PDB file of C-alpha atoms in Angstrom:
ATOM      1  CA  MET A 201     117.551  99.697  86.038  1.00 38.00           C
ATOM      2  CA  ALA A 202     116.772  96.822  83.605  1.00 40.00           C
ATOM      3  CA  THR A 203     113.723  96.831  81.497  1.00 41.00           C
ATOM      4  CA  SER A 204     112.686  93.657  83.095  1.00 42.00           C
ATOM      5  CA  THR A 205     112.012  95.560  86.192  1.00 51.00           C
ATOM      6  CA  LEU A 206     108.753  96.995  84.659  1.00 50.00           C
ATOM      7  CA  GLY A 207     105.450  95.300  84.430  1.00 49.00           C
ATOM      8  CA  ALA A 208     104.225  94.718  80.748  1.00 49.00           C
ATOM      9  CA  PHE A 209     101.963  97.749  80.687  1.00 51.00           C
ATOM     10  CA  GLY A 210     104.638  99.752  82.545  1.00 55.00           C
ATOM     11  CA  GLU A 211     107.022  98.814  79.686  1.00 64.00           C
ATOM     12  CA  VAL A 212     104.385 100.230  76.995  1.00 59.00           C
ATOM     13  CA  ASN A 213     104.145 103.512  78.931  1.00 54.00           C
ATOM     14  CA  ARG A 214     107.968 103.659  79.425  1.00 54.00           C
ATOM     15  CA  LYS A 215     108.643 103.283  75.685  1.00 58.00           C
ATOM     16  CA  HIS A 216     106.026 105.948  74.855  1.00 55.00           C
ATOM     17  CA  TRP A 217     106.871 108.586  77.672  1.00 50.00           C
ATOM     18  CA  ASP A 218     110.759 108.172  77.067  1.00 61.00           C
ATOM     19  CA  THR A 219     110.047 109.586  73.557  1.00 59.00           C
ATOM     20  CA  GLN A 220     107.310 112.351  74.579  1.00 66.00           C
ATOM     21  CA  VAL A 221     108.879 114.126  77.418  1.00 63.00           C
ATOM     22  CA  GLU A 222     110.372 117.133  75.483  1.00 70.00           C
ATOM     23  CA  GLN A 223     107.439 117.625  73.230  1.00 76.00           C
ATOM     24  CA  ILE A 224     104.344 116.871  75.486  1.00 79.00           C
ATOM     25  CA  PHE A 225     104.965 119.731  78.068  1.00 80.00           C
ATOM     26  CA  LYS A 226     105.227 122.298  75.171  1.00 87.00           C
ATOM     27  CA  GLU A 227     101.729 121.767  74.237  1.00 88.00           C
ATOM     28  CA  PRO A 228      99.563 124.718  75.498  1.00 92.00           C
ATOM     29  CA  TRP A 229      96.685 122.475  76.781  1.00 91.00           C
ATOM     30  CA  ILE A 230      99.117 120.516  78.771  1.00 92.00           C
ATOM     31  CA  GLN A 231     100.646 123.545  80.243  1.00 94.00           C
ATOM     32  CA  ASN A 232      97.077 124.832  81.200  1.00 96.00           C
ATOM     33  CA  LEU A 233      96.322 121.477  82.746  1.00 96.00           C
ATOM     34  CA  THR A 234      99.399 121.371  84.925  1.00 96.00           C
ATOM     35  CA  ARG A 235      98.668 124.890  86.026  1.00 97.00           C
ATOM     36  CA  GLN A 236      95.236 123.849  86.820  1.00 98.00           C
ATOM     37  CA  ILE A 237      96.593 120.929  88.950  1.00 98.00           C
ATOM     38  CA  TYR A 238      99.179 123.121  90.603  1.00 98.00           C
ATOM     39  CA  ASN A 239      96.657 125.728  91.556  1.00 98.00           C
ATOM     40  CA  HIS A 240      94.223 123.274  92.912  1.00 98.00           C
ATOM     41  CA  LEU A 241      96.753 121.601  95.246  1.00 98.00           C
ATOM     42  CA  ARG A 242      97.892 124.926  96.611  1.00 97.00           C
ATOM     43  CA  SER A 243      94.506 126.000  97.230  1.00 97.00           C
ATOM     44  CA  ASN A 244      93.373 122.910  99.084  1.00 97.00           C
ATOM     45  CA  LEU A 245      96.075 122.097 101.497  1.00 96.00           C
ATOM     46  CA  ASP A 246      93.690 121.797 104.369  1.00 96.00           C
ATOM     47  CA  TRP A 247      91.526 119.326 102.419  1.00 98.00           C
ATOM     48  CA  ILE A 248      94.632 117.222 101.541  1.00 97.00           C
ATOM     49  CA  GLY A 249      95.588 117.224 105.328  1.00 94.00           C
ATOM     50  CA  ILE A 250      98.718 119.238 105.072  1.00 92.00           C
ATOM     51  CA  GLN A 251      99.303 121.966 107.586  1.00 81.00           C
ATOM     52  CA  GLN A 252     101.290 125.065 106.678  1.00 75.00           C
ATOM     53  CA  PRO A 253     103.739 125.527 107.841  1.00 69.00           C
ATOM     54  CA  SER A 254     104.270 121.937 108.876  1.00 64.00           C
ATOM     55  CA  GLN A 255     105.099 121.298 112.597  1.00 74.00           C
ATOM     56  CA  THR A 256     106.402 117.872 111.967  1.00 85.00           C
ATOM     57  CA  PRO A 257     108.488 116.336 109.217  1.00 92.00           C
ATOM     58  CA  THR A 258     106.100 115.431 106.382  1.00 96.00           C
ATOM     59  CA  LYS A 259     107.079 112.906 103.710  1.00 98.00           C
ATOM     60  CA  MET A 260     105.488 112.777 100.187  1.00 98.00           C
ATOM     61  CA  LEU A 261     105.533 110.129  97.430  1.00 99.00           C
ATOM     62  CA  ASP A 262     104.884 111.503  93.953  1.00 99.00           C
ATOM     63  CA  TYR A 263     103.973 108.249  91.870  1.00 98.00           C
ATOM     64  CA  ALA A 264     104.052 108.552  88.065  1.00 96.00           C
ATOM     65  CA  CYS A 265     105.820 111.693  88.876  1.00 97.00           C
ATOM     66  CA  GLY A 266     106.570 112.946  85.349  1.00 94.00           C
ATOM     67  CA  PRO A 267     108.480 116.295  85.620  1.00 94.00           C
ATOM     68  CA  GLY A 268     107.163 116.817  89.177  1.00 96.00           C
ATOM     69  CA  ILE A 269     104.001 119.083  88.891  1.00 97.00           C
ATOM     70  CA  ALA A 270     102.448 117.817  92.188  1.00 98.00           C
ATOM     71  CA  SER A 271     106.106 117.880  93.963  1.00 98.00           C
ATOM     72  CA  GLN A 272     106.493 121.531  92.793  1.00 97.00           C
ATOM     73  CA  ALA A 273     103.151 122.400  94.168  1.00 97.00           C
ATOM     74  CA  MET A 274     103.669 120.583  97.505  1.00 97.00           C
ATOM     75  CA  LEU A 275     107.362 121.591  98.026  1.00 96.00           C
ATOM     76  CA  PRO A 276     106.835 124.282 100.418  1.00 94.00           C
ATOM     77  CA  TYR A 277     104.591 122.196 102.697  1.00 95.00           C
ATOM     78  CA  VAL A 278     106.505 119.102 102.983  1.00 96.00           C
ATOM     79  CA  THR A 279     109.996 118.179 104.115  1.00 95.00           C
ATOM     80  CA  GLU A 280     110.812 115.155 101.785  1.00 97.00           C
ATOM     81  CA  ILE A 281     109.693 114.085  98.482  1.00 98.00           C
ATOM     82  CA  ARG A 282     110.379 110.879  96.491  1.00 99.00           C
ATOM     83  CA  GLY A 283     109.419 110.341  92.926  1.00 99.00           C
ATOM     84  CA  ILE A 284     108.832 107.178  91.046  1.00 98.00           C
ATOM     85  CA  ASP A 285     108.056 106.986  87.242  1.00 95.00           C
ATOM     86  CA  VAL A 286     108.518 104.118  84.670  1.00 92.00           C
ATOM     87  CA  SER A 287     110.188 106.499  82.294  1.00 92.00           C
ATOM     88  CA  ASP A 288     113.900 107.377  82.517  1.00 92.00           C
ATOM     89  CA  SER A 289     113.239 110.585  80.713  1.00 92.00           C
ATOM     90  CA  MET A 290     110.576 111.909  83.050  1.00 92.00           C
ATOM     91  CA  VAL A 291     112.859 110.838  85.996  1.00 96.00           C
ATOM     92  CA  ASP A 292     115.707 112.833  84.462  1.00 95.00           C
ATOM     93  CA  LYS A 293     113.399 116.004  83.937  1.00 95.00           C
ATOM     94  CA  PHE A 294     112.084 115.582  87.563  1.00 97.00           C
ATOM     95  CA  ASN A 295     115.580 115.452  89.034  1.00 98.00           C
ATOM     96  CA  ALA A 296     116.892 118.081  86.637  1.00 97.00           C
ATOM     97  CA  GLY A 297     114.101 120.468  87.632  1.00 96.00           C
ATOM     98  CA  ALA A 298     115.033 120.005  91.286  1.00 98.00           C
ATOM     99  CA  ARG A 299     118.741 120.674  90.899  1.00 98.00           C
ATOM    100  CA  ASP A 300     118.158 123.811  88.757  1.00 97.00           C
ATOM    101  CA  ALA A 301     116.089 125.065  91.558  1.00 96.00           C
ATOM    102  CA  GLY A 302     118.834 124.457  94.244  1.00 98.00           C
ATOM    103  CA  ILE A 303     116.871 121.668  95.798  1.00 98.00           C
ATOM    104  CA  SER A 304     119.046 118.971  97.472  1.00 97.00           C
ATOM    105  CA  GLU A 305     118.414 115.178  96.495  1.00 96.00           C
ATOM    106  CA  ILE A 306     117.729 114.571 100.243  1.00 96.00           C
ATOM    107  CA  GLN A 307     114.668 116.965 100.062  1.00 97.00           C
ATOM    108  CA  MET A 308     113.595 115.865  96.444  1.00 98.00           C
ATOM    109  CA  HIS A 309     114.598 113.010  94.134  1.00 98.00           C
ATOM    110  CA  ALA A 310     113.082 110.640  91.871  1.00 98.00           C
ATOM    111  CA  VAL A 311     114.096 107.113  90.488  1.00 97.00           C
ATOM    112  CA  ARG A 312     112.808 104.960  87.898  1.00 94.00           C
ATOM    113  CA  GLY A 313     110.436 102.062  89.054  1.00 94.00           C
ATOM    114  CA  ASP A 314     107.100 100.376  88.796  1.00 94.00           C
ATOM    115  CA  LEU A 315     105.246  99.361  92.001  1.00 96.00           C
ATOM    116  CA  LEU A 316     103.072  96.923  89.932  1.00 92.00           C
ATOM    117  CA  ALA A 317     106.226  95.012  88.776  1.00 90.00           C
ATOM    118  CA  PRO A 318     108.133  92.360  91.230  1.00 86.00           C
ATOM    119  CA  ALA A 319     109.964  93.847  93.910  1.00 80.00           C
ATOM    120  CA  GLN A 320     112.914  95.943  92.958  1.00 78.00           C
ATOM    121  CA  GLY A 321     115.747  96.589  95.304  1.00 83.00           C
ATOM    122  CA  SER A 322     115.756 100.388  94.729  1.00 84.00           C
ATOM    123  CA  LEU A 323     112.248 100.712  95.895  1.00 95.00           C
ATOM    124  CA  GLU A 324     112.629  98.272  98.772  1.00 93.00           C
ATOM    125  CA  SER A 325     114.565 100.569 101.021  1.00 94.00           C
ATOM    126  CA  GLN A 326     112.921 102.662 103.930  1.00 94.00           C
ATOM    127  CA  ASP A 327     113.402 105.584 101.915  1.00 96.00           C
ATOM    128  CA  PHE A 328     110.270 104.525  99.877  1.00 97.00           C
ATOM    129  CA  TYR A 329     108.159 103.604 102.831  1.00 98.00           C
ATOM    130  CA  GLY A 330     106.373 105.698 105.565  1.00 98.00           C
ATOM    131  CA  PHE A 331     104.947 108.403 103.593  1.00 98.00           C
ATOM    132  CA  ASP A 332     102.440 110.767 105.000  1.00 97.00           C
ATOM    133  CA  LEU A 333     101.197 111.578 101.582  1.00 98.00           C
ATOM    134  CA  ALA A 334     101.143 109.834  98.148  1.00 99.00           C
ATOM    135  CA  ILE A 335      99.995 111.688  95.089  1.00 99.00           C
ATOM    136  CA  MET A 336      99.265 110.042  91.669  1.00 98.00           C
ATOM    137  CA  SER A 337      98.412 112.796  89.168  1.00 97.00           C
ATOM    138  CA  MET A 338      96.907 112.154  85.704  1.00 94.00           C
ATOM    139  CA  ALA A 339      98.294 108.649  85.546  1.00 93.00           C
ATOM    140  CA  LEU A 340      95.796 106.109  86.939  1.00 95.00           C
ATOM    141  CA  HIS A 341      93.905 105.886  83.611  1.00 91.00           C
ATOM    142  CA  HIS A 342      97.154 104.631  82.100  1.00 86.00           C
ATOM    143  CA  ILE A 343      97.157 101.670  84.652  1.00 90.00           C
ATOM    144  CA  ASP A 344      95.661  98.256  83.714  1.00 87.00           C
ATOM    145  CA  ASN A 345      94.918  97.423  87.314  1.00 91.00           C
ATOM    146  CA  PRO A 346      93.986 100.479  89.150  1.00 95.00           C
ATOM    147  CA  GLU A 347      92.862  98.462  92.450  1.00 96.00           C
ATOM    148  CA  THR A 348      96.253  96.769  92.616  1.00 96.00           C
ATOM    149  CA  MET A 349      97.971 100.228  92.029  1.00 97.00           C
ATOM    150  CA  ILE A 350      96.116 102.038  94.926  1.00 98.00           C
ATOM    151  CA  ALA A 351      96.797  99.045  97.135  1.00 98.00           C
ATOM    152  CA  LYS A 352     100.372  99.419  96.391  1.00 98.00           C
ATOM    153  CA  LEU A 353     100.452 103.025  97.057  1.00 98.00           C
ATOM    154  CA  VAL A 354      98.488 102.475 100.401  1.00 98.00           C
ATOM    155  CA  GLU A 355     101.304  99.911 101.500  1.00 98.00           C
ATOM    156  CA  ARG A 356     103.939 102.826 101.155  1.00 98.00           C
ATOM    157  CA  LEU A 357     101.926 104.994 103.549  1.00 98.00           C
ATOM    158  CA  LYS A 358     102.227 105.147 107.436  1.00 97.00           C
ATOM    159  CA  PRO A 359      99.131 104.639 109.290  1.00 97.00           C
ATOM    160  CA  GLY A 360      96.918 107.587 108.912  1.00 97.00           C
ATOM    161  CA  GLY A 361      98.644 108.585 105.727  1.00 98.00           C
ATOM    162  CA  THR A 362      96.703 109.937 102.806  1.00 98.00           C
ATOM    163  CA  VAL A 363      96.487 108.769  99.110  1.00 99.00           C
ATOM    164  CA  LEU A 364      95.433 111.440  96.757  1.00 99.00           C
ATOM    165  CA  ILE A 365      94.457 110.609  93.077  1.00 99.00           C
ATOM    166  CA  ILE A 366      94.053 113.103  90.310  1.00 99.00           C
ATOM    167  CA  ASP A 367      92.475 111.957  87.164  1.00 97.00           C
ATOM    168  CA  TRP A 368      89.605 112.314  84.690  1.00 96.00           C
ATOM    169  CA  VAL A 369      85.819 111.687  85.239  1.00 97.00           C
ATOM    170  CA  PRO A 370      84.502 109.268  82.535  1.00 93.00           C
ATOM    171  CA  SER A 371      83.644 111.192  79.485  1.00 83.00           C
ATOM    172  CA  LYS A 372      80.068 110.408  79.382  1.00 70.00           C
ATOM    173  CA  THR A 373      79.612 111.933  82.921  1.00 56.00           C
ATOM    174  CA  ALA A 374      78.373 115.431  82.733  1.00 45.00           C
ATOM    175  CA  PHE A 375      80.652 118.330  83.710  1.00 47.00           C
ATOM    176  CA  CYS A 376      80.409 120.104  87.119  1.00 48.00           C
ATOM    177  CA  ARG A 377      77.681 122.712  87.803  1.00 40.00           C
ATOM    178  CA  SER A 378      78.703 126.198  88.047  1.00 37.00           C
ATOM    179  CA  ASP A 379      78.996 126.007  91.934  1.00 45.00           C
ATOM    180  CA  GLY A 380      81.570 123.118  91.453  1.00 46.00           C
ATOM    181  CA  SER A 381      79.240 120.325  92.761  1.00 46.00           C
ATOM    182  CA  PRO A 382      79.028 117.161  90.368  1.00 46.00           C
ATOM    183  CA  SER A 383      75.996 116.705  88.159  1.00 42.00           C
ATOM    184  CA  HIS A 384      74.242 113.346  87.477  1.00 37.00           C
ATOM    185  CA  GLU A 385      76.556 110.622  86.298  1.00 40.00           C
ATOM    186  CA  TYR A 386      75.680 108.356  83.511  1.00 33.00           C
ATOM    187  CA  SER A 387      78.945 106.470  83.310  1.00 39.00           C
ATOM    188  CA  HIS A 388      81.150 104.772  86.103  1.00 43.00           C
ATOM    189  CA  GLY A 389      84.262 104.418  83.864  1.00 46.00           C
ATOM    190  CA  PHE A 390      85.092 101.285  81.780  1.00 43.00           C
ATOM    191  CA  ARG A 391      88.185  99.411  80.743  1.00 48.00           C
ATOM    192  CA  MET A 392      88.996 100.163  77.086  1.00 44.00           C
ATOM    193  CA  ASP A 393      91.498  99.436  74.435  1.00 45.00           C
ATOM    194  CA  SER A 394      93.348 102.159  72.412  1.00 41.00           C
ATOM    195  CA  SER A 395      90.456 101.889  69.701  1.00 41.00           C
ATOM    196  CA  GLN A 396      87.948 103.014  72.239  1.00 42.00           C
ATOM    197  CA  SER A 397      90.224 105.874  73.641  1.00 44.00           C
ATOM    198  CA  ASP A 398      88.397 109.417  73.346  1.00 46.00           C
ATOM    199  CA  LEU A 399      91.787 110.748  72.439  1.00 44.00           C
ATOM    200  CA  GLY A 400      91.350 108.979  69.094  1.00 45.00           C
ATOM    201  CA  GLN A 401      94.633 109.154  67.064  1.00 46.00           C
ATOM    202  CA  HIS A 402      96.399 111.188  69.704  1.00 45.00           C
ATOM    203  CA  PRO A 403     100.111 109.721  70.191  1.00 44.00           C
ATOM    204  CA  SER A 404      99.208 108.686  73.754  1.00 49.00           C
ATOM    205  CA  SER A 405      96.035 106.738  73.058  1.00 47.00           C
ATOM    206  CA  HIS A 406      97.597 103.468  73.138  1.00 51.00           C
ATOM    207  CA  THR A 407      98.771 103.908  76.769  1.00 58.00           C
ATOM    208  CA  VAL A 408      95.148 104.478  78.096  1.00 63.00           C
ATOM    209  CA  SER A 409      93.471 101.657  79.910  1.00 68.00           C
ATOM    210  CA  PHE A 410      90.465 103.323  81.426  1.00 72.00           C
ATOM    211  CA  ASP A 411      88.018 106.175  80.173  1.00 82.00           C
ATOM    212  CA  GLY A 412      88.094 107.612  83.699  1.00 93.00           C
ATOM    213  CA  PHE A 413      86.858 106.958  87.075  1.00 96.00           C
ATOM    214  CA  SER A 414      83.410 107.828  88.878  1.00 96.00           C
ATOM    215  CA  GLU A 415      82.967 108.619  92.437  1.00 98.00           C
ATOM    216  CA  LYS A 416      81.551 105.158  93.045  1.00 97.00           C
ATOM    217  CA  HIS A 417      84.257 103.485  91.119  1.00 97.00           C
ATOM    218  CA  MET A 418      86.930 105.261  93.376  1.00 98.00           C
ATOM    219  CA  ASN A 419      85.223 104.817  96.520  1.00 98.00           C
ATOM    220  CA  ASP A 420      85.237 101.093  95.859  1.00 98.00           C
ATOM    221  CA  ILE A 421      88.783 101.032  94.886  1.00 97.00           C
ATOM    222  CA  PHE A 422      89.840 102.884  98.032  1.00 98.00           C
ATOM    223  CA  ALA A 423      87.571 100.690 100.261  1.00 97.00           C
ATOM    224  CA  LYS A 424      89.387  97.601  98.922  1.00 97.00           C
ATOM    225  CA  ALA A 425      92.585  99.166  99.730  1.00 97.00           C
ATOM    226  CA  LYS A 426      91.321  99.465 103.335  1.00 95.00           C
ATOM    227  CA  CYS A 427      91.188 103.273 103.283  1.00 98.00           C
ATOM    228  CA  SER A 428      88.625 105.442 105.131  1.00 97.00           C
ATOM    229  CA  GLU A 429      87.694 108.963 105.140  1.00 97.00           C
ATOM    230  CA  PHE A 430      87.151 108.940 101.294  1.00 98.00           C
ATOM    231  CA  ASP A 431      86.212 112.122  99.431  1.00 99.00           C
ATOM    232  CA  TYR A 432      85.993 112.979  95.701  1.00 99.00           C
ATOM    233  CA  VAL A 433      85.718 116.478  94.449  1.00 98.00           C
ATOM    234  CA  LEU A 434      85.611 117.820  91.013  1.00 98.00           C
ATOM    235  CA  ALA A 435      87.962 120.516  89.707  1.00 98.00           C
ATOM    236  CA  THR A 436      86.210 124.004  89.647  1.00 96.00           C
ATOM    237  CA  SER A 437      86.037 124.018  86.026  1.00 96.00           C
ATOM    238  CA  PRO A 438      86.492 121.692  83.009  1.00 96.00           C
ATOM    239  CA  SER A 439      89.965 121.233  81.353  1.00 97.00           C
ATOM    240  CA  GLU A 440      90.573 122.062  77.763  1.00 93.00           C
ATOM    241  CA  VAL A 441      91.708 118.764  76.010  1.00 89.00           C
ATOM    242  CA  PRO A 442      91.940 119.296  72.329  1.00 85.00           C
ATOM    243  CA  PRO A 443      92.387 115.588  71.488  1.00 80.00           C
ATOM    244  CA  ASP A 444      89.029 114.659  73.092  1.00 80.00           C
ATOM    245  CA  PRO A 445      86.080 114.925  70.773  1.00 79.00           C
ATOM    246  CA  SER A 446      84.255 117.288  73.111  1.00 82.00           C
ATOM    247  CA  GLY A 447      87.374 119.434  73.473  1.00 89.00           C
ATOM    248  CA  GLN A 448      86.871 119.183  77.296  1.00 93.00           C
ATOM    249  CA  LYS A 449      87.179 116.614  80.115  1.00 94.00           C
ATOM    250  CA  GLN A 450      86.428 117.090  83.776  1.00 97.00           C
ATOM    251  CA  MET A 451      89.036 116.303  86.364  1.00 98.00           C
ATOM    252  CA  PHE A 452      88.628 115.025  90.074  1.00 98.00           C
ATOM    253  CA  PHE A 453      90.720 114.695  93.125  1.00 99.00           C
ATOM    254  CA  ALA A 454      89.990 111.716  95.305  1.00 99.00           C
ATOM    255  CA  LYS A 455      91.580 110.919  98.655  1.00 99.00           C
ATOM    256  CA  GLY A 456      91.530 108.315 101.382  1.00 98.00           C
ATOM    257  CA  THR A 457      93.260 107.663 104.546  1.00 98.00           C
ATOM    258  CA  LYS A 458      95.110 104.518 105.409  1.00 98.00           C
ATOM    259  CA  HIS A 459      93.617 102.716 108.433  1.00 94.00           C
ATOM    260  CA  ARG A 460      95.238 103.764 111.834  1.00 88.00           C
ATOM    261  CA  MET A 461      96.598 100.938 113.754  1.00 73.00           C
TER     262      MET A 461
END
């Protein structure tokens, strides 16, 4: 796929993540974070809306899929997974992991693409529409227009399908209480340039567009995308993030349902 099929910020992310794919997942805090995401997804299938075992075919989109953490967590509970990522290296790692596990391309396969860029032939086939579930994990803060991004994901769902966003609460927001409920929010998330990123001099800081997303911010975004049944929950404990000045960040899981026709 030619470089011109990516949007401007997608190209920034592609150039960065193409060079980071081997190193980034060797970092202990990244390994712990991916394990936290995996375990939360596996432990909250009913909340996500996935029946186990599924009685009907269930099709999932893993957007900004990376190596496929969300896909690996959901694989036993869905019948078909399609991944999309701006990075060739991430797509290669996703597909290699599926092949190594003996999973067919029909069941699990990723392609390079950017839903924020002009229409791309590889993403316009029916293979990339009609999803029951679309997950975007730890990537929305890298997007310069999250409202359009979520609207594009909703377009790919069948009526009644679910969008699930996993990302950071704004850094100025206090962490969850011991019972897992959110404490008072002091910040609603804000657009930032790389000099404002809490990751400081971390190699990924220039790819970050937002500090995070509060419950209100996400609710507004989902409403604009014509989603209902919105919910926003915090991970049961903060995540260790050494590049952040506090050493920790709070992760959230937000979902919405595409209006039924």
